[in-house]
GROMACS .gro file of C-alpha atoms in nm:
model
  205
    1MET     CA    1  -1.588  20.695   9.246
    2LYS     CA    2  -1.409  20.359   9.219
    3LEU     CA    3  -1.668  20.201   9.450
    4LYS     CA    4  -1.949  20.338   9.235
    5LEU     CA    5  -1.792  20.197   8.919
    6TYR     CA    6  -1.743  19.862   9.091
    7ILE     CA    7  -2.108  19.846   9.195
    8VAL     CA    8  -2.224  19.938   8.844
    9SER     CA    9  -1.992  19.674   8.693
   10LEU     CA   10  -2.117  19.413   8.937
   11PHE     CA   11  -2.478  19.496   8.850
   12LEU     CA   12  -2.407  19.467   8.478
   13LEU     CA   13  -2.233  19.133   8.529
   14PHE     CA   14  -2.533  19.006   8.724
   15ALA     CA   15  -2.770  19.134   8.455
   16VAL     CA   16  -2.574  18.951   8.184
   17HIS     CA   17  -2.578  18.633   8.391
   18ILE     CA   18  -2.954  18.629   8.447
   19ASN     CA   19  -3.025  18.715   8.083
   20ALA     CA   20  -2.805  18.432   7.951
   21GLN     CA   21  -3.099  18.194   7.965
   22ASN     CA   22  -3.046  17.840   7.842
   23ARG     CA   23  -3.297  17.727   7.582
   24TYR     CA   24  -3.365  17.444   7.341
   25CYS     CA   25  -3.568  17.360   7.032
   26LEU     CA   26  -3.699  17.018   6.940
   27THR     CA   27  -3.673  17.018   6.561
   28TYR     CA   28  -3.492  17.184   6.273
   29ASP     CA   29  -3.819  17.355   6.178
   30ASP     CA   30  -3.846  17.497   6.531
   31PHE     CA   31  -3.490  17.624   6.495
   32VAL     CA   32  -3.565  17.800   6.165
   33SER     CA   33  -3.890  17.954   6.297
   34GLY     CA   34  -3.729  18.065   6.623
   35HIS     CA   35  -3.946  17.845   6.844
   36TRP     CA   36  -3.724  17.807   7.151
   37VAL     CA   37  -3.811  17.687   7.500
   38ASP     CA   38  -3.632  17.852   7.794
   39PHE     CA   39  -3.525  17.653   8.099
   40SER     CA   40  -3.345  17.747   8.418
   41ASP     CA   41  -3.222  17.409   8.544
   42SER     CA   42  -2.847  17.373   8.565
   43ILE     CA   43  -2.674  17.172   8.292
   44SER     CA   44  -2.315  17.120   8.183
   45LEU     CA   45  -2.150  17.010   7.862
   46LYS     CA   46  -1.861  16.772   7.925
   47SER     CA   47  -1.588  16.780   7.663
   48ILE     CA   48  -1.510  16.450   7.492
   49HIS     CA   49  -1.138  16.376   7.515
   50GLU     CA   50  -0.925  16.668   7.395
   51ASN     CA   51  -1.175  16.786   7.133
   52ARG     CA   52  -1.359  17.075   7.293
   53LEU     CA   53  -1.608  17.100   7.007
   54ALA     CA   54  -1.791  16.776   7.099
   55TYR     CA   55  -1.975  16.733   7.426
   56LEU     CA   56  -2.188  16.504   7.638
   57LEU     CA   57  -2.470  16.680   7.822
   58LYS     CA   58  -2.496  16.637   8.199
   59SER     CA   59  -2.758  16.753   8.450
   60ASP     CA   60  -2.872  16.663   8.801
   61ASN     CA   61  -3.228  16.683   8.666
   62LYS     CA   62  -3.255  16.334   8.516
   63GLU     CA   63  -3.578  16.403   8.329
   64LEU     CA   64  -3.434  16.716   8.171
   65ARG     CA   65  -3.109  16.540   8.081
   66LYS     CA   66  -3.298  16.254   7.917
   67MET     CA   67  -3.524  16.488   7.722
   68LEU     CA   68  -3.239  16.710   7.601
   69ASN     CA   69  -3.027  16.415   7.491
   70LYS     CA   70  -3.308  16.221   7.324
   71SER     CA   71  -3.546  16.483   7.187
   72THR     CA   72  -3.377  16.815   7.118
   73PHE     CA   73  -3.235  16.936   6.791
   74ALA     CA   74  -3.042  17.239   6.915
   75LEU     CA   75  -2.942  17.403   7.241
   76TYR     CA   76  -2.833  17.751   7.340
   77TYR     CA   77  -2.599  17.726   7.638
   78SER     CA   78  -2.392  18.013   7.777
   79ASP     CA   79  -2.470  18.219   7.466
   80SER     CA   80  -2.332  17.956   7.228
   81LEU     CA   81  -2.522  17.730   6.988
   82TYR     CA   82  -2.493  17.350   7.002
   83VAL     CA   83  -2.656  17.091   6.778
   84ASN     CA   84  -2.750  16.735   6.869
   85LEU     CA   85  -2.607  16.504   6.600
   86LYS     CA   86  -2.801  16.192   6.704
   87GLU     CA   87  -3.012  16.191   6.385
   88LEU     CA   88  -2.707  16.203   6.156
   89LYS     CA   89  -2.580  15.867   6.293
   90TYR     CA   90  -2.227  15.892   6.157
   91PHE     CA   91  -2.096  16.121   6.431
   92GLY     CA   92  -2.243  15.966   6.746
   93ASP     CA   93  -2.504  16.084   6.996
   94LEU     CA   94  -2.342  16.406   7.110
   95PHE     CA   95  -2.374  16.782   7.103
   96VAL     CA   96  -2.133  16.986   6.893
   97ARG     CA   97  -2.058  17.356   6.874
   98ALA     CA   98  -2.237  17.501   6.574
   99TRP     CA   99  -2.269  17.829   6.386
  100ARG     CA  100  -2.573  17.958   6.200
  101LEU     CA  101  -2.545  18.060   5.836
  102ASN     CA  102  -2.742  18.353   5.697
  103ASP     CA  103  -2.985  18.116   5.525
  104ASP     CA  104  -3.057  17.918   5.849
  105ARG     CA  105  -2.833  17.625   5.762
  106LEU     CA  106  -2.585  17.521   6.029
  107LEU     CA  107  -2.209  17.475   6.021
  108PHE     CA  108  -2.026  17.237   6.254
  109ALA     CA  109  -1.680  17.079   6.272
  110ARG     CA  110  -1.605  16.707   6.301
  111PRO     CA  111  -1.346  16.459   6.171
  112ASP     CA  112  -1.341  16.393   5.798
  113ILE     CA  113  -1.551  16.080   5.741
  114ALA     CA  114  -1.519  16.039   5.367
  115PRO     CA  115  -1.164  16.082   5.238
  116SER     CA  116  -0.987  15.839   5.009
  117GLY     CA  117  -0.732  15.617   5.177
  118GLY     CA  118  -0.862  15.689   5.526
  119LEU     CA  119  -0.872  15.454   5.822
  120PHE     CA  120  -1.182  15.248   5.885
  121VAL     CA  121  -1.353  15.236   6.222
  122GLY     CA  122  -1.667  15.066   6.349
  123TYR     CA  123  -1.958  15.262   6.489
  124ASN     CA  124  -2.290  15.108   6.598
  125GLY     CA  125  -2.243  14.812   6.367
  126MET     CA  126  -2.136  15.025   6.071
  127THR     CA  127  -1.795  15.066   5.914
  128ILE     CA  128  -1.718  15.417   5.795
  129PRO     CA  129  -1.404  15.580   5.652
  130LEU     CA  130  -1.228  15.813   5.894
  131SER     CA  131  -0.943  16.039   5.791
  132THR     CA  132  -0.605  16.006   5.956
  133LYS     CA  133  -0.644  16.383   6.014
  134ALA     CA  134  -0.857  16.300   6.315
  135PHE     CA  135  -0.560  16.152   6.501
  136LYS     CA  136  -0.285  16.401   6.420
  137SER     CA  137  -0.371  16.693   6.644
  138LYS     CA  138  -0.499  16.758   6.995
  139SER     CA  139  -0.595  17.118   6.919
  140LYS     CA  140  -0.961  17.206   6.927
  141MET     CA  141  -1.002  17.303   6.560
  142LYS     CA  142  -0.694  17.208   6.361
  143ASN     CA  143  -0.728  16.896   6.144
  144LEU     CA  144  -1.106  16.885   6.167
  145VAL     CA  145  -1.324  16.972   5.869
  146CYS     CA  146  -1.658  17.150   5.850
  147TYR     CA  147  -2.001  17.029   5.748
  148ILE     CA  148  -2.319  17.215   5.662
  149LEU     CA  149  -2.639  17.077   5.811
  150ALA     CA  150  -2.965  17.142   5.629
  151LYS     CA  151  -3.302  16.986   5.560
  152ALA     CA  152  -3.405  16.851   5.220
  153ASP     CA  153  -3.733  16.674   5.142
  154GLY     CA  154  -3.807  16.642   5.512
  155THR     CA  155  -3.474  16.478   5.595
  156LEU     CA  156  -3.172  16.623   5.773
  157THR     CA  157  -2.867  16.612   5.548
  158PHE     CA  158  -2.504  16.715   5.584
  159GLU     CA  159  -2.249  16.820   5.326
  160ARG     CA  160  -1.874  16.842   5.371
  161VAL     CA  161  -1.738  17.195   5.325
  162THR     CA  162  -1.470  17.226   5.056
  163GLU     CA  163  -1.274  17.517   4.913
  164GLU     CA  164  -1.544  17.554   4.647
  165THR     CA  165  -1.810  17.581   4.920
  166VAL     CA  166  -1.615  17.851   5.105
  167LEU     CA  167  -1.553  18.056   4.790
  168ASP     CA  168  -1.923  18.041   4.707
  169LEU     CA  169  -2.014  18.162   5.057
  170LEU     CA  170  -1.760  18.445   5.032
  171LYS     CA  171  -1.890  18.583   4.702
  172GLY     CA  172  -1.907  18.961   4.720
  173ASP     CA  173  -1.641  18.993   4.990
  174ASN     CA  174  -1.320  19.013   4.790
  175SER     CA  175  -1.095  19.109   5.082
  176ILE     CA  176  -1.190  18.806   5.292
  177MET     CA  177  -1.173  18.584   4.983
  178GLU     CA  178  -0.818  18.706   4.913
  179ARG     CA  179  -0.722  18.636   5.275
  180TYR     CA  180  -0.866  18.284   5.246
  181LEU     CA  181  -0.668  18.215   4.928
  182THR     CA  182  -0.341  18.303   5.102
  183TYR     CA  183  -0.368  17.978   5.300
  184GLU     CA  184  -0.190  17.672   5.164
  185LEU     CA  185  -0.415  17.457   4.946
  186LYS     CA  186  -0.400  17.168   5.193
  187ARG     CA  187  -0.522  17.396   5.476
  188ARG     CA  188  -0.825  17.545   5.303
  189ASP     CA  189  -1.060  17.268   5.416
  190ASP     CA  190  -0.946  17.277   5.781
  191ALA     CA  191  -1.211  17.387   6.028
  192ASP     CA  192  -1.001  17.655   6.196
  193VAL     CA  193  -0.943  17.826   5.860
  194VAL     CA  194  -1.303  17.786   5.739
  195THR     CA  195  -1.464  17.920   6.057
  196GLU     CA  196  -1.214  18.208   6.081
  197VAL     CA  197  -1.290  18.345   5.735
  198LEU     CA  198  -1.665  18.284   5.752
  199LEU     CA  199  -1.689  18.460   6.089
  200ALA     CA  200  -1.483  18.751   5.954
  201ALA     CA  201  -1.717  18.780   5.656
  202GLY     CA  202  -2.028  18.765   5.874
  203VAL     CA  203  -2.149  18.453   5.693
  204ILE     CA  204  -2.186  18.259   6.019
  205GLU     CA  205  -2.267  18.368   6.372
   0.00000   0.00000   0.00000
């Protein structure tokens, strides 16, 4: 009996593995319409420093690696969604873990780039404000903030998620909203809090 269960479990594991096909889409419009392209070549996402939400894409297939880094908008890898931030400029040419909102916008977590009194760092010839939050924690979510990626008038835009944004997204779910409001005011913008409550409410997936 145990052997039979083991064989069945092994078969199911194999089935999950072969069905977890990697795929990509080239544009935001492709993402919204569900136009994905499957591929079977092996790739890996290498974590940048201690922040496991930002990655550089690697592959032995040089043509595939170049195409994915230069031309894709989004990538499904190991059943998780990643977005290429190259077009947003402020965050660097990298893939980040992302979550889909019910209205097809995307949520992702990065350092706070527009606080008052933040540090200033150079990036590709630009000087942008960067919050000291980015340097205070090595955890994967704490002390990052969330952004919502969308498209307006043909241009990709991003908006920083605030307490007001979260409360608007949680309308109609009083229990999750009450849980969110139990967090200290200074924590309500943090990415670990925002993603926790939005996932619990089914607002992102």
